[in-house]
PDB file of C-alpha atoms in Angstrom:
ATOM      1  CA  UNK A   9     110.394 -94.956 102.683  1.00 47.00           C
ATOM      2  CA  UNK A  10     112.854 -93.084 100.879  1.00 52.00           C
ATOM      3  CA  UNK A  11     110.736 -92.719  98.048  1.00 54.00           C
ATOM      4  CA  UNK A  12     107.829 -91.034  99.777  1.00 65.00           C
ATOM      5  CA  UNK A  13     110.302 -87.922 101.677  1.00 67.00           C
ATOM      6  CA  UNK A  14     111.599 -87.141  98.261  1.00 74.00           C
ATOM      7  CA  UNK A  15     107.789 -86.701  97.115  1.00 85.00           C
ATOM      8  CA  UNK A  16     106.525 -84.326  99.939  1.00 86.00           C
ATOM      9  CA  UNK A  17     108.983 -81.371  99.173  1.00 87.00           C
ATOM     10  CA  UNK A  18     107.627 -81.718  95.970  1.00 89.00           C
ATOM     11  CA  UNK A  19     104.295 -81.718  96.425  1.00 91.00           C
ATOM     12  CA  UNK A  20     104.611 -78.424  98.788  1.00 92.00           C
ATOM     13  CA  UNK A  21     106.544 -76.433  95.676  1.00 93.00           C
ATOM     14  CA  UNK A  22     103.099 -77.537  93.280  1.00 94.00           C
ATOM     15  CA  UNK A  23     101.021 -76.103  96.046  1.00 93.00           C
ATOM     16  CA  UNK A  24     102.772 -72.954  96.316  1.00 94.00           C
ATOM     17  CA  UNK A  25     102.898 -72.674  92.744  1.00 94.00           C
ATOM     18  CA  UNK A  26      99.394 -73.230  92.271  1.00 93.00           C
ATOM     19  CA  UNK A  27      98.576 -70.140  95.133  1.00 92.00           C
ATOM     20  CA  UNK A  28     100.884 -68.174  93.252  1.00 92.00           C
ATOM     21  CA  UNK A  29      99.371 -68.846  89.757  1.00 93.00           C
ATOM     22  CA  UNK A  30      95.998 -67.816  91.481  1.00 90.00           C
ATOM     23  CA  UNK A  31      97.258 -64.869  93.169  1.00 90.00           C
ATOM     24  CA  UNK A  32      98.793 -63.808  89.634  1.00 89.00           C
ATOM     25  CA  UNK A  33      95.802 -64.309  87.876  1.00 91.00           C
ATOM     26  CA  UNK A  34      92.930 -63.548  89.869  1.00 90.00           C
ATOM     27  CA  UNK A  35      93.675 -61.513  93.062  1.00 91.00           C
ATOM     28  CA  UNK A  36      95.847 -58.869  92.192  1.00 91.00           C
ATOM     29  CA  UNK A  37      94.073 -57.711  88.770  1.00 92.00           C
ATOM     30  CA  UNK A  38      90.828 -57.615  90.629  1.00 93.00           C
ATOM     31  CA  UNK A  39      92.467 -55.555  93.636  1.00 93.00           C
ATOM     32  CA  UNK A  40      93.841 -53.294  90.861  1.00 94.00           C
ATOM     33  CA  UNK A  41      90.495 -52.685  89.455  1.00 93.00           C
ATOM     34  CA  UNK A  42      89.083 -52.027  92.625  1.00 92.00           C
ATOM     35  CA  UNK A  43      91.757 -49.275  93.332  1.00 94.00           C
ATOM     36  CA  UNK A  44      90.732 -47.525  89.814  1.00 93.00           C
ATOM     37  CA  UNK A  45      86.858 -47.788  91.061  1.00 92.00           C
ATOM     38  CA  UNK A  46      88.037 -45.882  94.024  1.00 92.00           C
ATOM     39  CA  UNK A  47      89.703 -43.151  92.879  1.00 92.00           C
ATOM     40  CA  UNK A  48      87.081 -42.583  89.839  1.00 91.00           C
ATOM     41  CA  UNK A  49      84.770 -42.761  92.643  1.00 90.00           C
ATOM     42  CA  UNK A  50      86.734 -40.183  95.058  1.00 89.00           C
ATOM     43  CA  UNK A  51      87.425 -38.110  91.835  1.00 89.00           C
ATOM     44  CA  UNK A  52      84.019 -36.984  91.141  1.00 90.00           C
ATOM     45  CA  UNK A  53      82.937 -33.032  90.830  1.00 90.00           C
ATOM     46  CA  UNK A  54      79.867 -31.059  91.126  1.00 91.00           C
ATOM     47  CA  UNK A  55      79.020 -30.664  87.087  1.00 90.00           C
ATOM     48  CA  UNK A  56      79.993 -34.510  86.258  1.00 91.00           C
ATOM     49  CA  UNK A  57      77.716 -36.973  84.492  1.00 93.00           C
ATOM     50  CA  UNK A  58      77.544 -39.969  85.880  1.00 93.00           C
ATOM     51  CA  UNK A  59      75.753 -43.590  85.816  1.00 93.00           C
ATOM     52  CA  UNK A  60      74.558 -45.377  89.029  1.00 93.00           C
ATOM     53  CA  UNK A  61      74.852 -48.935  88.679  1.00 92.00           C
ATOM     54  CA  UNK A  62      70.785 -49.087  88.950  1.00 92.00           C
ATOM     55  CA  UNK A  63      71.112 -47.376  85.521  1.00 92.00           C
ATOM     56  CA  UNK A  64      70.138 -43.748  86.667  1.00 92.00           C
ATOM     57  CA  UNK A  65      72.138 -40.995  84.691  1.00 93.00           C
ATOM     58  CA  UNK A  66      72.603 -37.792  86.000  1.00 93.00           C
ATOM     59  CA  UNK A  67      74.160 -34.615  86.687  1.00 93.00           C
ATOM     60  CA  UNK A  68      76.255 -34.321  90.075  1.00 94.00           C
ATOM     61  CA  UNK A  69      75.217 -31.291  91.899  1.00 94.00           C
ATOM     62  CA  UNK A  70      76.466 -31.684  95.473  1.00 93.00           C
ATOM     63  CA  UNK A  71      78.945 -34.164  97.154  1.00 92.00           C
ATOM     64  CA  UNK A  72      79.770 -35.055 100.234  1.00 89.00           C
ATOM     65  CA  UNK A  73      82.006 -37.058 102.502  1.00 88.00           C
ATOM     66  CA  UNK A  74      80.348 -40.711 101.072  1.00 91.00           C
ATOM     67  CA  UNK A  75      77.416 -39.729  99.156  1.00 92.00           C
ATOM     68  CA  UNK A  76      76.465 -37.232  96.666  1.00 93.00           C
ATOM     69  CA  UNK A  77      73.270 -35.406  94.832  1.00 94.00           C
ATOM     70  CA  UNK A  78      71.991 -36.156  91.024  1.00 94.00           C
ATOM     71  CA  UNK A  79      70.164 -33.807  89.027  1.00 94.00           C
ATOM     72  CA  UNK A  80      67.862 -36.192  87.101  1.00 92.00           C
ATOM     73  CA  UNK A  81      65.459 -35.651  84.491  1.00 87.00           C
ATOM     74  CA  UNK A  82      63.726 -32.801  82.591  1.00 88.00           C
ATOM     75  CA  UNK A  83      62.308 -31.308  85.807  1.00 90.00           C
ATOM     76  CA  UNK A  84      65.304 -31.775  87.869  1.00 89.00           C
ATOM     77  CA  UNK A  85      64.698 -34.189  90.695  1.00 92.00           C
ATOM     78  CA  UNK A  86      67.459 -34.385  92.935  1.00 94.00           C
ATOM     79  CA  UNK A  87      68.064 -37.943  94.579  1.00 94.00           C
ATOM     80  CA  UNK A  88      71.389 -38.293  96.890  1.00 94.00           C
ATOM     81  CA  UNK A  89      73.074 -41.801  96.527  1.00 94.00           C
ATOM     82  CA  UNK A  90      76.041 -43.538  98.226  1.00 93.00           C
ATOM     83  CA  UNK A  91      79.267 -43.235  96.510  1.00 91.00           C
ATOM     84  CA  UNK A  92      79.351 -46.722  96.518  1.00 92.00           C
ATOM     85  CA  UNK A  93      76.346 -46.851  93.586  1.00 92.00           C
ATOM     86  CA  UNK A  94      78.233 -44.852  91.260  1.00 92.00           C
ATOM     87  CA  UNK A  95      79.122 -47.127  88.098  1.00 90.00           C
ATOM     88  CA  UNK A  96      81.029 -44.672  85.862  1.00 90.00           C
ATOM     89  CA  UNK A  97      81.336 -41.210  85.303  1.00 90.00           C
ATOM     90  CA  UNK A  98      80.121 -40.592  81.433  1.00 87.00           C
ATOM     91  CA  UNK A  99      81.422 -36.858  81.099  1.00 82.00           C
ATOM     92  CA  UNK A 100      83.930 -35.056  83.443  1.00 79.00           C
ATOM     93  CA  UNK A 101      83.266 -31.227  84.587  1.00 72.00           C
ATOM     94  CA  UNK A 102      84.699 -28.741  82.219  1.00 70.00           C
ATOM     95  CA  UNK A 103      86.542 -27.378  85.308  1.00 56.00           C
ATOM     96  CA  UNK A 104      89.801 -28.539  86.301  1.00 55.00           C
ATOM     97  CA  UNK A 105      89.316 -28.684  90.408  1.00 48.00           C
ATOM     98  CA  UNK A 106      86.314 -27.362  92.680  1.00 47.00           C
ATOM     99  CA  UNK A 107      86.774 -25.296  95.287  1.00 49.00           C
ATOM    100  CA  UNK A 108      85.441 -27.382  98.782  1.00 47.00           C
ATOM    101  CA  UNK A 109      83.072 -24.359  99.176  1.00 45.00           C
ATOM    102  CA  UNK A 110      81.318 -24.917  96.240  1.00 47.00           C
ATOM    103  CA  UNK A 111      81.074 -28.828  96.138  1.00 44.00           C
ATOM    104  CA  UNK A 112      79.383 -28.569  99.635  1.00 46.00           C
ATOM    105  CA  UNK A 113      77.049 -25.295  98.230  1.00 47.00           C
ATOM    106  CA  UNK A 114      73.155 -25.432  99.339  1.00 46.00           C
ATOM    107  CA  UNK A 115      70.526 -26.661  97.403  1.00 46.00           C
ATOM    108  CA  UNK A 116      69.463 -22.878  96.546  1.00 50.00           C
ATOM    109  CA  UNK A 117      69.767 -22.892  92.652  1.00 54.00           C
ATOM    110  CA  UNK A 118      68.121 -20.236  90.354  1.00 57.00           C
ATOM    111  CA  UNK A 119      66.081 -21.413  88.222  1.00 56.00           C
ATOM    112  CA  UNK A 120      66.597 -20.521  84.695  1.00 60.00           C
ATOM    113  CA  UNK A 121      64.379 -17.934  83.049  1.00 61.00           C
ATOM    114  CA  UNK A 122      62.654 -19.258  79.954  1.00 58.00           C
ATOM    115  CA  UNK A 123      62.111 -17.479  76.787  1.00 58.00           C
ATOM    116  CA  UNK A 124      59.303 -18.276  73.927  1.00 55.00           C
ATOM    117  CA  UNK A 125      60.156 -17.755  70.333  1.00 56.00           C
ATOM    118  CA  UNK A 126      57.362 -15.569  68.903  1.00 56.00           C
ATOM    119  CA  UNK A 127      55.728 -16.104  64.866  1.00 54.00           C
ATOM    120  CA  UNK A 128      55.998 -13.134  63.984  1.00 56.00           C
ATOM    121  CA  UNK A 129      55.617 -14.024  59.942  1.00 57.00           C
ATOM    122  CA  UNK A 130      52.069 -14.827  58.875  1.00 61.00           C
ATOM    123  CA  UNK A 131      53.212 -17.564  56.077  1.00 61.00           C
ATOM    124  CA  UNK A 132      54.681 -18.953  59.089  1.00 66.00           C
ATOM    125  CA  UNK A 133      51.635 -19.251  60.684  1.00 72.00           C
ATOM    126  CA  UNK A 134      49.172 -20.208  57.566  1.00 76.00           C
ATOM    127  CA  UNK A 135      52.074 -22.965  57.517  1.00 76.00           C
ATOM    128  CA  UNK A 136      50.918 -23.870  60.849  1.00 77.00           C
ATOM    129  CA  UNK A 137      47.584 -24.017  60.862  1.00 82.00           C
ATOM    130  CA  UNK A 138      47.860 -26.293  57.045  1.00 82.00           C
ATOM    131  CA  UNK A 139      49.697 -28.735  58.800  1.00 84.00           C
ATOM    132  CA  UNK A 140      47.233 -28.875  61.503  1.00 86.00           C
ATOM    133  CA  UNK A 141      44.151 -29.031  59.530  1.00 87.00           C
ATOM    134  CA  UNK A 142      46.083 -32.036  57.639  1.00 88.00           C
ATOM    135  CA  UNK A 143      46.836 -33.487  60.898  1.00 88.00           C
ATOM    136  CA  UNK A 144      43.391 -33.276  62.047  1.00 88.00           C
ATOM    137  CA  UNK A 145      42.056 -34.992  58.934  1.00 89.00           C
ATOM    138  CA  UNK A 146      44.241 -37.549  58.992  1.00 88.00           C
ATOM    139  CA  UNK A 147      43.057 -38.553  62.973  1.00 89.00           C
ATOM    140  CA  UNK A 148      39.298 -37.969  62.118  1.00 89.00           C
ATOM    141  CA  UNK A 149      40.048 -40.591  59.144  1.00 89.00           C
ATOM    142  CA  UNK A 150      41.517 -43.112  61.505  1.00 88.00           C
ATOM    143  CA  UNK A 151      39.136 -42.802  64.068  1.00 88.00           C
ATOM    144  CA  UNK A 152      36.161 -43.715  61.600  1.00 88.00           C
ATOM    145  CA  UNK A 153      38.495 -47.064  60.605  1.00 87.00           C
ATOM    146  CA  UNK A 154      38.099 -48.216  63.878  1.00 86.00           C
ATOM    147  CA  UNK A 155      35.002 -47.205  64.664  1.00 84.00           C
ATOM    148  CA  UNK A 156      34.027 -48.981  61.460  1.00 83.00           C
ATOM    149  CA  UNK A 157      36.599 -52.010  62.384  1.00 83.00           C
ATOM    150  CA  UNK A 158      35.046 -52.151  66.432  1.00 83.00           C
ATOM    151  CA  UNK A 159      31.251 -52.392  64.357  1.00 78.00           C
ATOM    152  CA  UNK A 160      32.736 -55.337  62.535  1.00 77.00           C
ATOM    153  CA  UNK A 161      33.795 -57.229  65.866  1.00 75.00           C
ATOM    154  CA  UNK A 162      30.734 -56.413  67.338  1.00 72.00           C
ATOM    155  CA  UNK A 163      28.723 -58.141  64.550  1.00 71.00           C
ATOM    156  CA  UNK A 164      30.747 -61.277  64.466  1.00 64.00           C
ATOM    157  CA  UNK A 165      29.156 -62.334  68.323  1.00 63.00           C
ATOM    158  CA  UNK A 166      25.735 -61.572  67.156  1.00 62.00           C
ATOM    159  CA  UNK A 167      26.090 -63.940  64.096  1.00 56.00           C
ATOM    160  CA  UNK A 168      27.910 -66.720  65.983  1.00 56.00           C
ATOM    161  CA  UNK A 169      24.564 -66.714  68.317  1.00 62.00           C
ATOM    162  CA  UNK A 170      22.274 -66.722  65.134  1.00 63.00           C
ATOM    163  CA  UNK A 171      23.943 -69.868  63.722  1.00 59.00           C
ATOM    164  CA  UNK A 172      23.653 -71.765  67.465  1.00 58.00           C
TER     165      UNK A 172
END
């Protein structure tokens, strides 16, 4: 029986190494990586550009307590997501800190005026209508190729039925 006590302290240090080894290697470098996600998370400012982990980029435009508001797209849709769904911030503010006032502003933007650039030259414009006649061509010659190619399919039935 001797043999067997000396083998249980034993076996008790190999457990606690192994729980150690795990705790080393898997536990505390994914609670460090979660701590990071946090404060990237609780770092975020109106003017960032961010990815959601759907894959939606936008611009950040209002945030709150646990969620915030994207500007998406080329007619600026505004979407408000959990902090939680925020995968990375692509491009911080230019600003060093926001004031609270302004991160919790309404949603009463101005929208920016538009200006059209004017042709004022005429070899501008003879330019312009060149490359559109050229353009136009070049569809009007396509569209007979298919017209002439949807003929050719349409023959092919009609000859399958002549040789039955």
């Amino acid at each position: 029986m001797n043999g067997q006590t000396g083998q249980f302290p034993m076996q008790i240090i190999i457990l606690i190494g192994f729980v150690a080894i795990m705790y080393f290697l898997m536990i505390r470098p994914q609670r460090k990586k979660d701590k990071e996600i946090k404060e990237m998370r609780d770092s975020i400012q109106v003017g960032d550009l961010i990815v959601t982990i759907g894959g939606i980029m936008g611009k950040v435009v209002k945030t709150k307590d646990d969620s915030i508001v994207l500007q998406v797209g080329a007619d600026k849709t505004k979407m408000e997501f959990k902090k939680w769904a925020i995968s990375s911030v692509e491009k911080k503010a230019d600003r060093k800190a926001a004031p609270r006032e302004e991160t919790e502003k309404t949603d009463k933007e101005e929208p920016k005026k538009r200006s059209f650039k004017r042709l004022g030259k005429k070899e501008e414009t003879e330019e312009v209508k060149a490359e559109a006649a050229e353009t136009a061509a070049a569809v009007a010659e396509a569209v007979e190729e298919t017209a002439a190619e949807i003929a050719d399919a349409a023959e092919i039935p009609e000859a399958v039925e002549k040789a039955e």
